[in-house]
Each structure stands twice: as structure tokens, then as C-alpha cells.
Amino acid sequence: MVRPSPESPNFLWILRSFFAKSYNKLRFLWLIKILHLLCDLRSHTWLTRVEAAISMFLNTLTPKFYVALTGTSSLISGLILIFEWWYFRKYGTSFIEQVSVSHLRPLLGGADSNRQSVSALFSLSLCLCLCLPPAECKVWRNPLNLFRGAEYNRYTWVTGREPLTYYDMNLSAQDHQTFFTCDSDHLRPADAIMQKAWRERNPQARISAAHEALELEDSVSDYKGSTEELCCATAYILLAEEEATTIMEAERLFKQALKAGESCYRRSQQLQHHGTQYEAQHRRDTNVLVYIKRRLAMCSRKLGRTREAVKMMRDLMKEFPLLSMFNIHENLLESLLELQNYADVQAVLAKYDDISLPKSATICYTAALLKARAVSDKFSPEAASRRGLSTAEMNAVEAIHRAVEFNPHVPKYLLEMKSLILPPEHILKRGDSEAIAYAFFHLQHWKRVEGALNLLHCTWEGTFRMIPYPLEKGHLFYPYPICTETADRELLPMFHEVSVYPKKELPFFILFTAGLCSFTAMLALLTHQFPELMGVFAKAFLSTLFAPLNFIMEKVESILPSSLWHQLTRI
């Protein structure tokens, strides 16, 4: 079979049929336009015209134009940099990067957007499984919070520093109003006084209101001559929390509150089905009773009666199993560790270290401590590097990695690389506030286990090599929230240096905009000082910019035969 030569008429027909079969009509037309453009470039007519126009345009420009151009570019890039920095400080991400990822990438690639939607759906389902919001920093009440009068105020008297922030105390005031008040408090004068007392900002005003409520209850009881217990339990709670200067005094007041709280609880329990008003009263009385018993158990723990505290906590958990919002099991774990009853600690962990329940630093690090306890006394980094890790050592290291990933701030406090402060009344899970609250009470338990801190010291930093980049993605847990730094700064006092993880690295677009702003500002300054010289540099830059295009066209002309160019121009 004889091949048609490029000069023969049949070659054009074969070329046309080939393009018609391979491409649709639109792509074929675009190909024809590109071929015409290449043919014009080959003859240098278009390129010559462009060069002539650019040369004439540059020759007519004055130095003032270059000054205005570079100054305007520097101003625009500076405004973009300021906006990017403000957006990053407020939301923790780059505006340009967020727009490109959220809006431009789905338009450019459908498969990637589908994968991202599947990944986002998986992350959302995982967060729902863990009973946690996907992108929200929820603040929790500290299960081991101290007593204001007997502990926080004593710290203020000694050091002159306020251990609690206004934000933290305001959250506590909201909790007290939720737990200790109800809509029917106006029916009893003492409850109405206490409802106002929980809203007071001044501590002395709250204490005075509590005394007033107790005096009013006593006067009513004497007037009616009744033997029925009418004392206001919440007034005793407030005095035990804020007026008592010792734990023994606080315990005495809580015992009086318990007597009043049990009486109110029995009375409201009988009337709870008589209407919504009585249901609200019973719910309030239940919260008051649980709070009193829990604080009495904590008083026993602080006074050294740990076994008594454990019994009170176990009884409370059996009596009110649904009130998990108080996290009484964390108090129980700390007390059992003090008794070195590790079997019971493991039993409590088996019940609460479940995927359907929210995690905490107490649960994760206590599980790591129990596994480290089995191998820490004989662990040696040199021996482990020679022979490798055994199965038990590997389990302990994995448990430490899991705990460190959940809250990476804890190891520095346990290893005493960072000084401790009094824990706040509220904590942010996975934040610095939770790390302080955990280490404040559990450091002694880690020191008691021989070699546990040494094992932690040798292995905790290896966690960060396992977490994928960027660090917010996480490995075993849901993505690390970006709002932890803001919440921790609100919860922790000003004199404490807040630990931040992950470190917020400046996005690429902020660095790029900063470099662009600096470069254009320098160009504006040089153009203002040396306008003629900068004009010469600008012309040389544009000539250099078009040099590769000339080189490419010369190479294309030398490779393709002239007959093919001629046939392509005829299509």
C-alpha cells in the first residue's frame, strides 16, 4: 500500500477524517484555531507585532508611571496581608486557602470533592459516635474542682493572685442556677433569696444572702412551731463552698445541707407526678442531693478517709446511675489509685473507657498508667533498643501514645517540665486546662509507680511522629479542635503560660502575601529613587520574559517540515 505524500490532495482528506473521528466538533474547531496561531507564530508576524506594540508602549511611559505602579501594588498587597492576618487570628485559617479548598477545588475536580465529602461524612459520624460536636469546644465542669473558701481563697491570701478567671466563675454561676434553682422558687421566700444569691457577682453579697435565707427559714419554723425540716439546703451549700476556710468546716456545713436536702428530696419525690411544677422541684432537689453527697465524699478524700470516700462514691453511683454529667467515676478512679487498688481501677476503666462514651485525660492516662505499671520497673531504653520491645512493653507504649494524642499537654506537667497551678473550676477536654486538672491530682500516683515516669519520658514524644500532617487530622481520635487556645486563655489565669497544641503555623498565603508586600514596597522605593534605571530594568525584564517563547518557536520551526506547515495552514 502506497502512503500518500504530504503534498498529495488525499493527505488533506485523510487528515480531516482522522480529526473528525478522534474529536468532537468543538475540539476540532479549537484545534484549527491553535494551528492557525502556530502558523502565524512561525512566520513571526504576530510575535513581531506584539514586540513592536510592547516596545512602543514602554517607550512612551514616564518614570512617574513606574512609581505609581509599584506603589499601588505595594498598597494592595499590604491590604491583603492585613486582612489575611486578621482572618487567621480570628478563625485560625487562611481566607484564600479556605476559599480555594471549599469552592474552587470542587469545581476543578469532582472526584476529589466526592472523596472529601465522604471523608467529612466519616469524620462527622465518628464525632457523633463519640458524642462530641465536630467543630465545637465544649467546656466541662471539673470533676475534681477545689473549694473556693478553703482552697482558692487561701491561695489568694498567700500569693495575692486570683486563681480563677471571671469567665470561669461566670460559668460556675450558670451551673449553680441550673442545678440549684427552678421556676417555682418564688413560692418560698428562702428559695427566692437563694435564687438571687446565685446570680450575685460579689462573694460577700452571696454569703450575706445565704445567711439571710437561713435566718428566714428559722423564723418561719419557730413561728409555725413545726418539727418539719424547712432549712434551705442550697444556702448551706453556698456557705460550705465560699465561707468555710477549712475542709473540716466545709464538711460540717455539707452535713447540715445533707439533712435538709434529704428532707426536701423525699417530699418532692412524693409530689413529682402532680404536675410540671413538682417535676421541676424534684429535679432540682435531686441535683442538690447528688451535689452534696459528692462534695461530702471529696471532703472525706481530702481529710484522709479515702475508703469512706470510695464507699460514698460507689453508693452515689448506684443510687443515681443516670446522672453521668457529674463524672463521679473520675473521683472514684483518683481515690482508688490513692488506695493502690489497681484491680478495681481496671474494673472502672472497663466500664467507662468505651467508644460510645466521651474520653477524658483521666481515663486515657489512667489506662496508660496501669499498662506501664506492668513493665516500668524493669524497663530500660538501652535494653529495649537492643532486643526490641516485648508484647507488654508494646502495649504500654501504645497506651501512652493514645493518651498523649488525646491530650498532649499532660506529659510536661507529669515530668515537671512545666510548673503546675491550681486547676480551674471548668476544663476544656484535650486542652491545657484539663492537663492541669489531671496532673494536679494524679502526679503523685505516677510517682508512686516505679519507672512509670521514666517510661513516659522515653516514649511520649514518639506520638507526634505517628499523627499525620497537619496535626489537626489526628490518628486515633477525632480531629483536634482549633479553638482550644482561645477557650483555655479564658479559663486559665493571666500569670499562667498557656500550652498550645497543635502549633498554629502561618499558612502559605500569609507568607506569600508578606513576601509580595515586602518585594513590591522595595520596588516602589527603588523606583522612586532611581526612576530611569528601574525603567531600563523593566524593559530588560519583559524582553527576557519573551525570550523563551522565541526560542520555542525556533525549535518548532526547525523540527517540523515546511510542507506540513503549509498543509496545516490550508485546513
XYZ file of C-alpha atoms in Angstrom:
571
model
C 0.000 0.000 0.000
C 1.383 3.386 -1.076
C 1.311 6.111 1.554
C 0.086 9.479 0.334
C 2.730 12.177 0.500
C 2.082 15.405 2.389
C 1.887 17.225 -0.967
C -0.887 14.977 -2.383
C -4.605 16.030 -2.158
C -5.522 12.712 -0.474
C -3.378 13.630 2.547
C -5.699 16.514 3.438
C -8.712 14.215 3.234
C -7.059 11.603 5.477
C -6.059 14.298 7.970
C -9.581 15.729 8.062
C -11.186 12.281 8.555
C -8.719 11.469 11.334
C -9.568 14.621 13.303
C -13.289 14.184 12.662
C -13.221 10.672 14.129
C -10.989 11.493 17.096
C -12.534 14.722 18.384
C -15.919 16.294 18.546
C -16.760 19.389 16.575
C -15.918 21.900 19.299
C -12.473 20.488 19.992
C -11.772 20.291 16.291
C -12.526 23.993 15.836
C -10.280 24.888 18.755
C -7.500 22.763 17.236
C -7.841 24.627 13.943
C -7.502 27.949 15.758
C -4.392 26.761 17.578
C -2.846 25.581 14.314
C -3.509 28.963 12.709
C -1.905 30.654 15.706
C 1.141 28.406 15.398
C 1.377 29.184 11.709
C 1.278 32.909 12.469
C 3.947 32.466 15.120
C 6.085 30.538 12.634
C 6.040 33.449 10.270
C 6.885 35.781 13.204
C 4.206 38.223 12.080
C 2.158 38.042 15.295
C 5.212 37.948 17.527
C 6.785 40.847 15.694
C 3.612 42.899 16.104
C 3.420 42.128 19.814
C 7.054 43.081 20.337
C 6.590 46.293 18.409
C 3.493 47.225 20.452
C 5.229 46.482 23.744
C 8.300 48.422 22.716
C 6.214 51.432 21.706
C 4.218 51.213 24.977
C 7.346 51.051 27.128
C 9.000 53.922 25.279
C 6.039 56.200 25.934
C 5.963 55.506 29.702
C 7.403 58.061 32.114
C 9.180 57.339 35.422
C 6.074 58.538 37.289
C 4.167 55.574 35.889
C 6.613 53.085 37.385
C 6.457 54.859 40.739
C 2.652 54.808 40.742
C 2.530 51.179 39.582
C 4.880 49.800 42.233
C 3.348 51.955 44.967
C -0.170 50.772 44.130
C 0.957 47.130 44.035
C 2.631 47.509 47.423
C -0.519 49.092 48.895
C -2.827 46.359 47.556
C -0.576 43.520 48.734
C -0.289 45.189 52.143
C -4.084 45.402 52.487
C -4.403 41.746 51.509
C -1.758 40.836 54.098
C -3.571 42.755 56.862
C -6.888 41.077 56.005
C -5.302 37.620 55.836
C -3.585 38.104 59.199
C -6.810 39.335 60.854
C -8.786 36.393 59.438
C -6.112 33.939 60.578
C -6.043 35.356 64.119
C -9.835 35.173 64.372
C -10.620 31.879 62.643
C -7.276 30.042 62.633
C -7.066 29.549 58.864
C -6.221 31.476 55.707
C -9.135 33.085 53.879
C -7.629 32.480 50.431
C -6.810 28.879 51.289
C -10.289 28.266 52.700
C -11.983 29.703 49.607
C -9.759 27.681 47.276
C -10.378 24.428 49.159
C -14.097 24.952 49.758
C -15.202 26.488 46.459
C -12.556 26.191 43.745
C -11.373 22.613 44.255
C -14.873 21.063 43.845
C -15.245 22.994 40.573
C -11.878 21.827 39.257
C -12.101 18.169 40.303
C -15.295 16.285 41.028
C -13.589 13.116 42.233
C -11.624 14.959 44.878
C -14.733 16.716 46.105
C -16.521 13.383 46.348
C -13.668 11.924 48.368
C -13.690 14.961 50.609
C -17.420 14.681 51.165
C -17.044 11.014 52.082
C -14.172 11.885 54.439
C -16.200 14.679 56.027
C -19.162 12.330 56.441
C -16.905 9.756 58.112
C -15.468 12.384 60.480
C -18.966 13.575 61.346
C -20.174 10.056 62.060
C -17.104 9.419 64.219
C -17.766 12.585 66.197
C -21.394 11.598 66.661
C -20.280 8.173 67.798
C -18.057 9.817 70.396
C -20.966 12.051 71.463
C -18.936 15.158 70.650
C -19.567 18.068 68.286
C -17.324 18.037 65.203
C -16.021 21.608 65.432
C -17.066 22.971 68.802
C -15.090 23.467 72.011
C -17.369 22.335 74.817
C -16.365 23.367 78.324
C -16.948 20.781 81.067
C -17.198 21.215 84.822
C -14.037 19.991 86.537
C -14.954 16.793 88.459
C -12.176 17.491 90.984
C -12.725 21.232 91.416
C -11.476 22.705 94.681
C -13.393 24.600 97.365
C -13.404 28.359 96.912
C -13.269 29.334 100.557
C -10.987 26.592 101.887
C -8.559 26.358 98.939
C -8.859 29.028 96.232
C -9.213 31.924 98.677
C -6.310 30.689 100.794
C -4.124 30.780 97.684
C -5.193 34.371 97.082
C -4.398 35.330 100.691
C -0.900 33.871 100.432
C 0.152 34.921 96.917
C -2.123 37.866 96.141
C -3.069 36.252 92.809
C -6.520 35.295 91.653
C -6.531 31.606 90.648
C -9.946 31.816 88.967
C -10.858 33.941 85.980
C -14.095 35.869 85.648
C -15.120 33.654 82.743
C -14.616 30.512 84.833
C -16.607 31.882 87.797
C -19.352 33.063 85.473
C -19.678 29.530 84.097
C -19.938 28.235 87.672
C -22.684 30.777 88.398
C -24.609 29.499 85.394
C -24.164 25.912 86.602
C -25.428 26.823 90.069
C -28.508 28.492 88.638
C -29.180 25.411 86.507
C -28.656 22.856 89.278
C -29.961 24.668 92.360
C -32.932 26.753 91.153
C -36.271 26.134 89.461
C -39.254 28.179 88.280
C -41.243 27.620 91.487
C -38.647 29.156 93.825
C -40.768 32.297 94.210
C -43.309 30.285 96.257
C -40.903 30.044 99.211
C -39.143 33.230 100.430
C -35.877 31.436 101.280
C -35.638 29.853 97.827
C -36.370 33.230 96.232
C -33.496 34.774 98.186
C -31.142 31.993 97.111
C -32.230 32.363 93.512
C -30.981 35.948 93.651
C -27.876 34.924 95.615
C -26.632 32.576 92.889
C -26.787 35.500 90.437
C -24.754 37.847 92.634
C -21.236 38.653 91.446
C -19.925 39.859 94.778
C -18.936 36.917 97.055
C -19.820 38.809 100.233
C -23.286 39.565 98.856
C -23.829 35.866 98.144
C -22.728 34.867 101.637
C -24.954 37.516 103.228
C -27.920 36.315 101.178
C -27.305 32.708 102.297
C -27.315 33.770 105.962
C -30.485 35.775 105.355
C -32.192 32.723 103.825
C -31.245 30.567 106.823
C -32.469 33.180 109.301
C -35.744 33.458 107.419
C -36.208 29.659 107.498
C -35.509 29.578 111.243
C -38.003 32.349 111.914
C -40.700 30.608 109.870
C -40.033 27.328 111.681
C -40.244 28.999 115.109
C -43.417 30.865 114.143
C -45.232 27.747 112.938
C -43.867 25.596 115.722
C -43.364 22.760 113.274
C -40.855 19.981 113.647
C -40.654 19.562 109.852
C -37.266 20.288 108.353
C -37.575 23.570 106.482
C -33.898 24.567 106.210
C -32.667 25.712 102.804
C -30.058 23.179 101.627
C -28.648 25.435 98.904
C -27.810 28.110 101.497
C -25.631 25.611 103.370
C -24.001 24.628 100.057
C -23.053 28.227 99.320
C -21.620 28.753 102.803
C -19.661 25.481 102.638
C -18.218 26.397 99.264
C -17.346 30.052 99.837
C -17.372 30.972 103.528
C -15.749 27.911 105.136
C -11.985 28.437 105.445
C -11.107 24.780 106.180
C -12.190 21.441 104.786
C -13.469 20.335 108.212
C -15.708 23.379 108.437
C -16.946 22.792 104.903
C -17.728 19.160 105.763
C -19.750 20.246 108.798
C -21.841 22.612 106.666
C -22.342 19.964 103.982
C -23.645 17.531 106.613
C -26.240 20.115 107.611
C -27.060 20.603 103.934
C -27.424 16.824 103.543
C -30.012 16.678 106.326
C -32.048 19.449 104.685
C -31.513 18.093 101.176
C -32.754 14.603 102.016
C -35.890 16.030 103.600
C -36.659 18.156 100.536
C -35.873 15.231 98.215
C -38.290 12.863 99.993
C -41.025 15.497 99.990
C -40.644 16.337 96.281
C -40.356 12.666 95.339
C -43.853 12.045 96.604
C -45.264 15.023 94.669
C -43.295 14.735 91.421
C -46.241 13.289 89.438
C -48.681 16.026 90.439
C -47.654 18.444 87.706
C -44.762 20.027 85.830
C -44.069 22.383 88.721
C -43.419 19.492 91.108
C -41.349 17.680 88.479
C -39.038 20.697 88.247
C -38.763 20.826 92.044
C -37.895 17.133 92.227
C -35.267 17.511 89.512
C -33.741 20.446 91.404
C -33.799 18.548 94.720
C -32.152 15.554 93.051
C -29.322 17.720 91.738
C -28.868 19.283 95.174
C -28.728 15.913 96.919
C -26.223 14.431 94.434
C -24.035 17.526 94.666
C -23.991 17.419 98.488
C -23.116 13.722 98.669
C -20.414 14.105 96.065
C -18.797 17.042 97.900
C -19.001 15.160 101.204
C -17.116 12.285 99.575
C -14.491 14.756 98.332
C -14.163 16.180 101.855
C -13.556 12.676 103.189
C -10.921 12.126 100.494
C -9.131 15.380 101.370
C -9.215 14.575 105.099
C -7.558 11.189 104.563
C -10.628 8.971 104.930
C -10.201 7.510 101.451
C -12.027 4.213 101.988
C -15.027 6.070 103.320
C -14.907 8.356 100.278
C -14.806 5.354 97.915
C -17.854 3.813 99.605
C -19.789 7.097 99.363
C -18.954 7.428 95.676
C -19.944 3.858 94.872
C -23.247 4.254 96.719
C -23.926 7.510 94.923
C -23.267 5.945 91.516
C -25.611 3.052 92.321
C -28.359 5.321 93.609
C -28.215 7.786 90.683
C -26.750 5.887 87.703
C -28.177 8.279 85.102
C -26.507 11.434 86.402
C -23.313 10.982 84.399
C -22.917 14.751 83.895
C -21.117 14.964 87.243
C -18.453 12.422 86.108
C -18.274 10.882 89.573
C -16.283 7.947 88.182
C -13.259 10.252 87.800
C -13.369 10.993 91.536
C -13.647 7.259 92.158
C -10.626 6.491 89.955
C -8.458 9.017 91.801
C -9.476 7.621 95.212
C -8.847 4.012 94.151
C -5.400 4.983 92.851
C -4.668 6.519 96.251
C -5.562 3.180 97.849
C -3.405 1.412 95.185
C -6.402 -0.795 94.439
C -5.436 -1.310 90.802
C -7.840 -4.200 90.191
C -10.835 -2.001 90.998
C -9.334 0.785 88.887
C -9.196 -1.617 85.937
C -12.818 -2.603 86.542
C -13.963 1.029 86.488
C -11.964 1.675 83.319
C -13.526 -1.347 81.624
C -16.925 0.228 82.204
C -16.169 3.833 81.192
C -13.364 3.506 78.620
C -15.850 2.706 75.873
C -16.018 4.066 72.324
C -19.594 5.279 72.845
C -18.587 7.483 75.793
C -16.600 10.732 75.692
C -12.980 10.284 76.653
C -11.046 12.312 79.198
C -7.434 12.682 80.247
C -8.224 10.799 83.473
C -9.455 7.748 81.576
C -6.705 7.707 78.930
C -3.767 8.372 81.250
C -5.030 6.029 83.971
C -5.227 3.245 81.387
C -1.688 4.091 80.313
C -0.504 4.072 83.939
C -1.926 0.600 84.564
C -0.230 -0.842 81.475
C 3.023 0.953 82.255
C 2.938 -0.403 85.797
C 3.366 -3.967 84.475
C 6.690 -3.223 82.734
C 8.028 0.097 84.022
C 10.088 -1.284 86.930
C 12.312 -3.318 84.548
C 12.173 -1.050 81.502
C 15.468 0.208 80.095
C 15.746 2.230 76.870
C 19.165 0.737 76.054
C 17.962 -2.848 76.515
C 14.770 -2.172 74.556
C 16.770 -0.738 71.645
C 18.962 -3.870 71.529
C 16.368 -6.630 71.879
C 13.223 -4.766 70.826
C 10.006 -4.252 72.750
C 8.139 -7.150 74.261
C 4.373 -7.527 73.890
C 3.651 -5.990 77.289
C 6.047 -3.095 76.642
C 4.465 -2.514 73.240
C 1.014 -2.385 74.841
C 2.253 0.131 77.403
C 3.859 2.321 74.741
C 0.714 2.224 72.605
C -1.385 3.213 75.625
C 0.958 6.159 76.301
C 0.761 7.215 72.651
C -3.025 7.039 72.806
C -3.135 9.168 75.949
C -0.660 11.721 74.609
C -2.602 12.079 71.382
C -5.786 12.730 73.329
C -4.136 15.409 75.478
C -0.528 16.267 74.577
C -0.172 18.873 77.359
C -0.158 16.379 80.264
C 3.383 14.893 79.960
C 5.147 18.199 80.598
C 3.280 18.586 83.870
C 3.820 14.952 84.920
C 7.533 15.180 84.063
C 7.680 18.545 85.890
C 8.953 20.317 82.805
C 6.268 22.946 83.398
C 5.048 24.333 86.714
C 1.563 23.486 87.978
C -1.100 25.923 89.137
C -4.429 25.419 90.867
C -6.885 23.766 88.459
C -9.853 25.848 87.265
C -13.467 25.027 88.043
C -14.093 24.220 84.371
C -11.880 22.397 81.914
C -11.648 22.016 78.180
C -11.112 18.421 77.153
C -7.835 17.932 75.261
C -6.794 21.401 76.407
C -4.219 22.812 78.782
C -6.864 23.313 81.488
C -7.683 19.588 81.533
C -3.971 18.742 81.673
C -3.509 20.954 84.737
C -6.554 19.443 86.460
C -5.332 15.898 85.798
C -1.682 16.410 86.750
C -2.606 18.348 89.901
C -4.253 15.267 91.427
C -2.542 12.352 89.625
C 1.145 13.301 89.651
C 1.589 11.525 92.995
C 0.087 8.333 91.557
C 2.594 8.315 88.671
C 5.468 8.909 91.091
C 4.299 6.021 93.261
C 4.654 3.527 90.364
C 8.363 2.812 89.970
C 9.679 3.643 86.495
C 6.359 4.919 85.135
C 7.614 8.474 84.630
C 10.818 7.143 83.058
C 8.790 5.122 80.544
C 6.635 8.178 79.836
C 9.736 10.334 79.367
C 11.236 7.891 76.844
C 8.128 7.349 74.723
C 5.698 10.276 74.808
C 7.341 12.372 72.088
C 7.114 9.497 69.626
C 3.378 10.144 69.451
C 3.842 13.148 67.184
C 5.620 11.080 64.543
C 2.533 8.873 64.255
C -0.005 11.665 63.802
C -0.462 12.595 60.119
C 0.329 16.106 58.961
C -1.270 18.555 59.513
C -1.532 17.739 63.201
C -5.217 18.658 63.369
C -6.121 15.462 61.491
C -5.489 13.116 64.384
C -4.729 9.386 64.369
C -6.819 7.550 66.968
C -9.241 10.335 67.917
C -11.376 12.919 66.190
C -9.549 15.958 64.713
C -8.021 18.308 67.243
C -10.203 21.432 67.685
C -8.683 24.737 66.557
C -10.464 26.771 69.234
C -8.710 25.244 72.262
C -6.237 28.098 72.678
C -8.997 30.716 72.911
C -11.021 28.684 75.429
C -8.000 27.889 77.600
C -6.959 31.538 77.737
C -10.426 32.333 79.035
C -10.321 29.586 81.682
C -6.738 29.952 82.948
C -5.334 32.974 84.840
C -3.161 35.556 83.147
C 0.018 34.638 85.027
C -0.017 31.124 83.553
C 1.621 30.480 80.192
C -0.992 28.582 78.193
C 0.264 25.489 76.398
C -0.953 25.361 72.784
C -1.232 22.296 70.559
C -1.091 21.984 67.667
C 1.118 24.952 66.989
C -0.594 27.256 64.531
C 1.836 27.554 61.636
C 1.348 30.535 59.380
C -0.446 29.482 56.181
C 1.393 29.683 52.871
C -0.727 32.534 51.554
C 0.111 34.765 54.525
C 3.830 34.156 54.000
C 3.442 34.653 50.248
C 1.494 37.885 50.716
C 4.048 39.156 53.229
C 6.878 38.444 50.796
C 4.955 40.051 47.933
C 4.215 43.130 50.021
C 7.856 43.487 51.047
C 9.079 42.969 47.490
C 6.700 45.491 45.949
C 7.438 48.014 48.706
C 11.150 47.690 47.948
C 10.438 48.110 44.230
C 8.375 51.217 44.951
C 11.198 52.729 46.986
C 13.828 51.962 44.335
C 11.603 53.270 41.546
C 11.024 56.475 43.451
C 14.755 56.966 43.999
C 16.037 55.732 40.588
C 13.183 56.031 38.050
C 15.291 55.886 34.816
C 17.329 52.907 35.980
C 14.236 50.993 37.066
C 12.639 51.713 33.678
C 15.620 50.089 31.968
C 15.317 47.110 34.273
C 11.609 46.799 33.474
C 12.266 46.738 29.711
C 15.038 44.191 30.142
C 12.748 42.022 32.300
C 9.972 41.984 29.679
C 12.454 41.185 26.921
C 13.797 38.311 28.982
C 10.209 37.142 29.627
C 9.514 36.777 25.892
C 12.892 35.164 25.123
C 11.754 31.574 25.919
C 8.772 31.963 23.572
C 11.082 32.943 20.724
C 13.342 30.013 21.498
C 10.432 27.553 21.492
C 9.102 28.788 18.161
C 12.523 28.469 16.570
C 12.804 24.891 17.786
C 9.305 24.044 16.490
C 10.169 25.545 13.106
C 13.377 23.534 12.881
C 11.696 20.220 13.825
C 8.513 20.326 11.719
C 8.940 20.182 7.931
C 7.864 23.208 5.904
C 5.481 21.096 3.764
C 3.497 20.062 6.861
C 3.195 23.688 7.955
C 1.917 24.532 4.502
C -0.731 21.781 4.572
C -1.850 22.743 8.086
C -2.411 26.356 7.009
C -4.707 25.138 4.247
C -7.008 23.175 6.652
